[in-house]
Amino acid sequence: MVHRRVLQAMAEPLVGHLDPYFLELLDSVQDRLRWLFCTTNRLTMPISATGSAGMEACFANVISDGDEVVIGVNGVFGTRMCDVASRLGARVQRAEAPWGRIVEPDDLRAAISACSKPKLVALVHAETSTGAWQPLEESARLAREAGALFLVDAVTSLAGCPLEVDAWGIDLCYSGTQKCISCPPGLSPLTVSERALEIVRSREQPPRSWYLDLGLLGAYFDERRVYHHTAPVSMIYALSEALEIIEEEGLEARFARHRRNHEALAAGLSALGLKLAAQEGHRLWMLNSVTVPEGIDDAALRRALLNNHGIEIGAGLGPLAGKVVRIGLMGESSRPANVRRLLSALGDELAKADLGCSAADALQECERVYGDSGGI
Ligand SMILES: *Cc1c(COP(=O)(O)O)cnc(C)c1O
């Protein structure tokens, strides 16, 4: 869900993309993004496209033909990174883990060792396709020791759980507006360290992508404000408002809210006899993948939730197709009212299949969590 204020911001009158008013707004958006990413990186900006463009921008600007890159693969988005990197001419070394589990530092170390000189080590912080929450700090250290840049996909994690770009030693990090930032899809916040920029500047050939060339983008997104492409003005209005809302709530409070609603949901699901599918101890707060019980058709269940209750949840992907469903609790959507409504609907639908569970039990367990927290 998106806050009404964000929708209203998109309906505001347009100004030119070089208008002084707009440039001032852009300055404040970039400052707020630095705050959100916990970075002082000068090159911090919203790319004019969705999260996947942030991914492509990172790889396209640092990779040259034949470069070795190490990518953690435990879901859709690590797999996508491999595709993006290899299309750009990289030689990809995968550090794999089963879908639903995290990439272990030992496996990352082995993949790094298999390279002669890795240019880049890349991981997905929050694997939206499985619900696995990847720890980053030790991997950052491994990348640094190997003389490689460290790249992190923070599309689903940013603004939903702690992420510290500078303190953790992340060189390239991108996100998307439509996950925990609670804005419509359309922009990809991106931040680049000075260390990564040196690699970009020292390229012999320009990056393969003109639209995503960080040198050209930097000339618009720094104080020069030189035209490169027309900034999507209404989307910037929306992002500005969404960031202001995040600032008003405060990051700590926002993370605590995501955590509490996840815990309440997990307690309710457990009372329904359902199991979370992601690795214990590494479960995301904003994306809950749930094992589909024996004898239940996941597509029929999702259809019933949508048609009978107006609730959309996600399907399992790749090897998890048909085996899990995915429940998002991101940004504005991470609210007790949504948790209660979902548990109640799920309880009713599962009761129809005679699984011996009741919505009332689920709600009781969920309220126990909210009661303990004094109600966030
Ligand atoms: C959604 C998502 C993306 C892709 O973002 P789009 O906005 O769909 O292009 C990349 N990585 C992760 C982890 C995501 O959840």
Tab-separated table of N, CA, C and O in Angstrom, residues 153-228:
chain	number	residue	atom	x	y	z
A	153	ASP	N	22.124	-5.896	-3.243
A	153	ASP	CA	20.742	-5.646	-3.653
A	153	ASP	C	19.931	-5.403	-2.381
A	153	ASP	O	19.784	-6.295	-1.551
A	154	ALA	N	19.431	-4.167	-2.239
A	154	ALA	CA	18.638	-3.819	-1.055
A	154	ALA	C	17.227	-3.413	-1.478
A	154	ALA	O	16.602	-2.557	-0.855
A	155	VAL	N	16.724	-4.030	-2.544
A	155	VAL	CA	15.415	-3.613	-3.069
A	155	VAL	C	14.329	-3.823	-2.019
A	155	VAL	O	13.525	-2.926	-1.765
A	156	THR	N	14.331	-4.985	-1.390
A	156	THR	CA	13.272	-5.250	-0.410
A	156	THR	C	13.657	-4.855	1.009
A	156	THR	O	12.803	-4.587	1.839
A	157	SER	N	14.956	-4.764	1.294
A	157	SER	CA	15.356	-4.489	2.685
A	157	SER	C	15.306	-3.013	3.056
A	157	SER	O	14.971	-2.667	4.187
A	158	LEU	N	15.649	-2.123	2.112
A	158	LEU	CA	15.788	-0.709	2.461
A	158	LEU	C	14.479	-0.152	3.016
A	158	LEU	O	13.432	-0.283	2.397
A	159	ALA	N	14.576	0.475	4.195
A	159	ALA	CA	13.448	1.101	4.904
A	159	ALA	C	12.567	0.087	5.635
A	159	ALA	O	11.541	0.453	6.201
A	160	GLY	N	12.982	-1.206	5.635
A	160	GLY	CA	12.218	-2.212	6.377
A	160	GLY	C	13.026	-2.886	7.470
A	160	GLY	O	12.474	-3.400	8.434
A	161	CYS	N	14.350	-2.879	7.308
A	161	CYS	CA	15.239	-3.468	8.319
A	161	CYS	C	16.583	-2.740	8.229
A	161	CYS	O	16.858	-2.064	7.242
A	162	PRO	N	17.430	-2.866	9.269
A	162	PRO	CA	18.685	-2.106	9.252
A	162	PRO	C	19.561	-2.418	8.030
A	162	PRO	O	19.662	-3.570	7.604
A	163	LEU	N	20.143	-1.369	7.465
A	163	LEU	CA	21.086	-1.487	6.356
A	163	LEU	C	22.052	-0.320	6.491
A	163	LEU	O	21.621	0.830	6.488
A	164	GLU	N	23.335	-0.608	6.629
A	164	GLU	CA	24.308	0.470	6.851
A	164	GLU	C	25.396	0.404	5.797
A	164	GLU	O	26.365	-0.332	5.925
A	165	VAL	N	25.214	1.179	4.761
A	165	VAL	CA	26.108	1.111	3.611
A	165	VAL	C	27.558	1.431	3.998
A	165	VAL	O	28.470	0.662	3.690
A	166	ASP	N	27.776	2.528	4.690
A	166	ASP	CA	29.168	2.911	5.009
A	166	ASP	C	29.758	2.007	6.086
A	166	ASP	O	30.868	1.495	5.933
A	167	ALA	N	29.027	1.797	7.169
A	167	ALA	CA	29.575	1.024	8.294
A	167	ALA	C	29.869	-0.415	7.884
A	167	ALA	O	30.824	-1.013	8.389
A	168	TRP	N	29.081	-0.958	6.964
A	168	TRP	CA	29.294	-2.349	6.567
A	168	TRP	C	30.238	-2.488	5.374
A	168	TRP	O	30.522	-3.595	4.931
A	169	GLY	N	30.682	-1.380	4.803
A	169	GLY	CA	31.636	-1.460	3.697
A	169	GLY	C	31.018	-1.892	2.373
A	169	GLY	O	31.604	-2.655	1.615
A	170	ILE	N	29.821	-1.376	2.085
A	170	ILE	CA	29.159	-1.684	0.807
A	170	ILE	C	29.549	-0.619	-0.216
A	170	ILE	O	29.438	0.578	0.061
A	171	ASP	N	30.002	-1.055	-1.382
A	171	ASP	CA	30.456	-0.102	-2.410
A	171	ASP	C	29.355	0.318	-3.363
A	171	ASP	O	29.362	1.447	-3.862
A	172	LEU	N	28.474	-0.608	-3.678
A	172	LEU	CA	27.376	-0.299	-4.599
A	172	LEU	C	26.105	-0.894	-4.002
A	172	LEU	O	26.100	-2.067	-3.612
A	173	CYS	N	25.048	-0.092	-3.932
A	173	CYS	CA	23.820	-0.592	-3.316
A	173	CYS	C	22.628	0.062	-4.011
A	173	CYS	O	22.610	1.269	-4.225
A	174	TYR	N	21.663	-0.760	-4.392
A	174	TYR	CA	20.479	-0.223	-5.069
A	174	TYR	C	19.220	-0.745	-4.395
A	174	TYR	O	19.228	-1.769	-3.726
A	175	SER	N	18.131	0.009	-4.591
A	175	SER	CA	16.860	-0.407	-4.038
A	175	SER	C	15.757	-0.137	-5.064
A	175	SER	O	16.039	0.070	-6.247
A	176	GLY	N	14.526	-0.162	-4.611
A	176	GLY	CA	13.384	0.125	-5.481
A	176	GLY	C	12.362	0.861	-4.640
A	176	GLY	O	12.326	0.703	-3.422
A	177	THR	N	11.536	1.659	-5.287
A	177	THR	CA	10.609	2.486	-4.504
A	177	THR	C	9.384	1.729	-4.007
A	177	THR	O	8.742	2.148	-3.050
A	178	GLN	N	9.042	0.606	-4.656
A	178	GLN	CA	7.733	-0.012	-4.382
A	178	GLN	C	7.744	-1.095	-3.312
A	178	GLN	O	6.744	-1.753	-3.118
A	179	LYS	N	8.861	-1.282	-2.628
A	179	LYS	CA	8.855	-2.303	-1.588
A	179	LYS	C	8.655	-1.581	-0.244
A	179	LYS	O	7.600	-1.027	-0.027
A	180	CYS	N	9.657	-1.560	0.638
A	180	CYS	CA	9.404	-0.964	1.964
A	180	CYS	C	9.384	0.561	1.972
A	180	CYS	O	9.015	1.165	2.971
A	181	ILE	N	9.751	1.199	0.873
A	181	ILE	CA	9.666	2.665	0.823
A	181	ILE	C	8.206	3.100	0.613
A	181	ILE	O	7.837	4.227	0.913
A	182	SER	N	7.396	2.184	0.124
A	182	SER	CA	5.958	2.452	-0.049
A	182	SER	C	5.658	3.630	-0.960
A	182	SER	O	5.066	4.637	-0.569
A	183	CYS	N	6.086	3.486	-2.170
A	183	CYS	CA	5.914	4.482	-3.209
A	183	CYS	C	5.525	3.653	-4.442
A	183	CYS	O	5.764	2.440	-4.450
A	184	PRO	N	4.930	4.227	-5.474
A	184	PRO	CA	4.688	3.398	-6.663
A	184	PRO	C	6.009	2.901	-7.270
A	184	PRO	O	7.052	3.493	-7.018
A	185	PRO	N	5.973	1.838	-8.061
A	185	PRO	CA	7.182	1.395	-8.756
A	185	PRO	C	7.611	2.444	-9.778
A	185	PRO	O	6.751	3.129	-10.347
A	186	GLY	N	8.915	2.556	-10.008
A	186	GLY	CA	9.352	3.494	-11.051
A	186	GLY	C	10.723	4.113	-10.822
A	186	GLY	O	11.313	4.637	-11.760
A	187	LEU	N	11.234	4.058	-9.583
A	187	LEU	CA	12.570	4.609	-9.332
A	187	LEU	C	13.417	3.575	-8.605
A	187	LEU	O	12.894	2.736	-7.868
A	188	SER	N	14.722	3.686	-8.807
A	188	SER	CA	15.646	2.812	-8.107
A	188	SER	C	16.706	3.650	-7.382
A	188	SER	O	17.663	4.117	-7.995
A	189	PRO	N	16.526	3.869	-6.066
A	189	PRO	CA	17.559	4.570	-5.314
A	189	PRO	C	18.878	3.789	-5.406
A	189	PRO	O	18.885	2.563	-5.293
A	190	LEU	N	19.969	4.529	-5.616
A	190	LEU	CA	21.269	3.882	-5.841
A	190	LEU	C	22.352	4.710	-5.164
A	190	LEU	O	22.308	5.941	-5.206
A	191	THR	N	23.323	4.041	-4.537
A	191	THR	CA	24.441	4.768	-3.937
A	191	THR	C	25.754	4.084	-4.305
A	191	THR	O	25.818	2.854	-4.392
A	192	VAL	N	26.785	4.903	-4.552
A	192	VAL	CA	28.057	4.387	-5.067
A	192	VAL	C	29.210	4.994	-4.265
A	192	VAL	O	29.294	6.217	-4.111
A	193	SER	N	30.105	4.144	-3.770
A	193	SER	CA	31.230	4.628	-2.963
A	193	SER	C	32.303	5.265	-3.851
A	193	SER	O	32.358	5.032	-5.065
A	194	GLU	N	33.164	6.025	-3.226
A	194	GLU	CA	34.280	6.657	-3.930
A	194	GLU	C	35.181	5.569	-4.534
A	194	GLU	O	35.680	5.704	-5.654
A	195	ARG	N	35.359	4.485	-3.782
A	195	ARG	CA	36.196	3.377	-4.242
A	195	ARG	C	35.633	2.770	-5.545
A	195	ARG	O	36.391	2.470	-6.476
A	196	ALA	N	34.329	2.621	-5.608
A	196	ALA	CA	33.712	2.092	-6.834
A	196	ALA	C	33.810	3.112	-7.963
A	196	ALA	O	34.048	2.759	-9.127
A	197	LEU	N	33.662	4.396	-7.612
A	197	LEU	CA	33.729	5.430	-8.650
A	197	LEU	C	35.101	5.489	-9.292
A	197	LEU	O	35.231	5.787	-10.484
A	198	GLU	N	36.152	5.191	-8.507
A	198	GLU	CA	37.496	5.174	-9.091
A	198	GLU	C	37.593	4.101	-10.175
A	198	GLU	O	38.194	4.332	-11.226
A	199	ILE	N	36.975	2.954	-9.913
A	199	ILE	CA	36.964	1.877	-10.923
A	199	ILE	C	36.194	2.345	-12.170
A	199	ILE	O	36.614	2.133	-13.298
A	200	VAL	N	35.074	3.018	-11.941
A	200	VAL	CA	34.261	3.487	-13.061
A	200	VAL	C	35.056	4.505	-13.891
A	200	VAL	O	35.082	4.442	-15.128
A	201	ARG	N	35.730	5.418	-13.190
A	201	ARG	CA	36.483	6.464	-13.898
A	201	ARG	C	37.681	5.907	-14.662
A	201	ARG	O	38.087	6.469	-15.675
A	202	SER	N	38.235	4.803	-14.165
A	202	SER	CA	39.446	4.289	-14.810
A	202	SER	C	39.147	3.292	-15.934
A	202	SER	O	40.045	2.665	-16.474
A	203	ARG	N	37.867	3.150	-16.305
A	203	ARG	CA	37.515	2.227	-17.396
A	203	ARG	C	38.204	2.644	-18.680
A	203	ARG	O	38.316	3.839	-18.973
A	204	GLU	N	38.609	1.643	-19.489
A	204	GLU	CA	39.188	1.976	-20.795
A	204	GLU	C	38.086	2.218	-21.814
A	204	GLU	O	38.198	3.092	-22.661
A	205	GLN	N	37.013	1.430	-21.722
A	205	GLN	CA	35.853	1.592	-22.611
A	205	GLN	C	34.702	2.165	-21.793
A	205	GLN	O	34.561	1.819	-20.631
A	206	PRO	N	33.865	3.018	-22.404
A	206	PRO	CA	32.693	3.485	-21.644
A	206	PRO	C	31.765	2.305	-21.327
A	206	PRO	O	31.810	1.294	-22.024
A	207	PRO	N	30.937	2.440	-20.295
A	207	PRO	CA	30.015	1.339	-19.990
A	207	PRO	C	29.121	1.038	-21.187
A	207	PRO	O	28.823	1.931	-21.980
A	208	ARG	N	28.667	-0.217	-21.286
A	208	ARG	CA	27.848	-0.647	-22.421
A	208	ARG	C	26.489	0.031	-22.449
A	208	ARG	O	25.819	0.040	-23.468
A	209	SER	N	26.047	0.552	-21.296
A	209	SER	CA	24.744	1.205	-21.259
A	209	SER	C	24.922	2.725	-21.249
A	209	SER	O	25.617	3.267	-20.393
A	210	TRP	N	24.271	3.402	-22.198
A	210	TRP	CA	24.315	4.866	-22.204
A	210	TRP	C	23.379	5.424	-21.126
A	210	TRP	O	23.734	6.322	-20.377
A	211	TYR	N	22.184	4.852	-21.038
A	211	TYR	CA	21.180	5.397	-20.120
A	211	TYR	C	21.645	5.285	-18.675
A	211	TYR	O	21.330	6.124	-17.842
A	212	LEU	N	22.376	4.218	-18.375
A	212	LEU	CA	22.763	3.952	-16.980
A	212	LEU	C	24.222	4.294	-16.708
A	212	LEU	O	24.781	3.846	-15.705
A	213	ASP	N	24.842	5.079	-17.585
A	213	ASP	CA	26.251	5.468	-17.413
A	213	ASP	C	26.380	6.396	-16.198
A	213	ASP	O	25.852	7.512	-16.196
A	214	LEU	N	27.075	5.927	-15.174
A	214	LEU	CA	27.155	6.700	-13.925
A	214	LEU	C	27.901	8.021	-14.103
A	214	LEU	O	27.641	8.986	-13.389
A	215	GLY	N	28.842	8.063	-15.051
A	215	GLY	CA	29.545	9.326	-15.321
A	215	GLY	C	28.560	10.371	-15.827
A	215	GLY	O	28.528	11.513	-15.346
A	216	LEU	N	27.720	9.977	-16.792
A	216	LEU	CA	26.744	10.909	-17.359
A	216	LEU	C	25.653	11.238	-16.337
A	216	LEU	O	25.239	12.391	-16.207
A	217	LEU	N	25.203	10.218	-15.610
A	217	LEU	CA	24.155	10.454	-14.603
A	217	LEU	C	24.676	11.372	-13.506
A	217	LEU	O	23.964	12.248	-13.023
A	218	GLY	N	25.954	11.173	-13.133
A	218	GLY	CA	26.559	11.979	-12.073
A	218	GLY	C	26.541	13.462	-12.405
A	218	GLY	O	26.392	14.300	-11.517
A	219	ALA	N	26.659	13.786	-13.686
A	219	ALA	CA	26.686	15.201	-14.067
A	219	ALA	C	25.324	15.867	-13.853
A	219	ALA	O	25.235	17.082	-13.700
A	220	TYR	N	24.255	15.087	-13.869
A	220	TYR	CA	22.943	15.653	-13.544
A	220	TYR	C	22.684	15.590	-12.045
A	220	TYR	O	22.142	16.522	-11.456
A	221	PHE	N	23.107	14.476	-11.423
A	221	PHE	CA	22.771	14.288	-10.014
A	221	PHE	C	23.775	14.928	-9.064
A	221	PHE	O	23.630	14.826	-7.858
A	222	ASP	N	24.828	15.618	-9.573
A	222	ASP	CA	25.633	16.447	-8.664
A	222	ASP	C	25.321	17.917	-8.948
A	222	ASP	O	24.388	18.221	-9.704
A	223	GLU	N	26.102	18.815	-8.368
A	223	GLU	CA	25.716	20.231	-8.435
A	223	GLU	C	25.769	20.810	-9.849
A	223	GLU	O	25.215	21.873	-10.105
A	224	ARG	N	26.355	20.077	-10.801
A	224	ARG	CA	26.380	20.612	-12.167
A	224	ARG	C	24.979	20.631	-12.793
A	224	ARG	O	24.663	21.487	-13.591
A	225	ARG	N	24.180	19.626	-12.475
A	225	ARG	CA	22.794	19.544	-12.976
A	225	ARG	C	22.723	19.680	-14.497
A	225	ARG	O	21.904	20.438	-15.043
A	226	VAL	N	23.593	18.935	-15.180
A	226	VAL	CA	23.609	18.925	-16.642
A	226	VAL	C	22.586	17.919	-17.148
A	226	VAL	O	22.555	16.774	-16.688
A	227	TYR	N	21.785	18.334	-18.125
A	227	TYR	CA	20.767	17.434	-18.680
A	227	TYR	C	21.384	16.143	-19.208
A	227	TYR	O	22.343	16.172	-19.967
A	228	HIS	N	20.819	15.019	-18.805
A	228	HIS	CA	21.175	13.723	-19.405
A	228	HIS	C	19.914	13.085	-19.980
A	228	HIS	O	19.819	12.844	-21.165
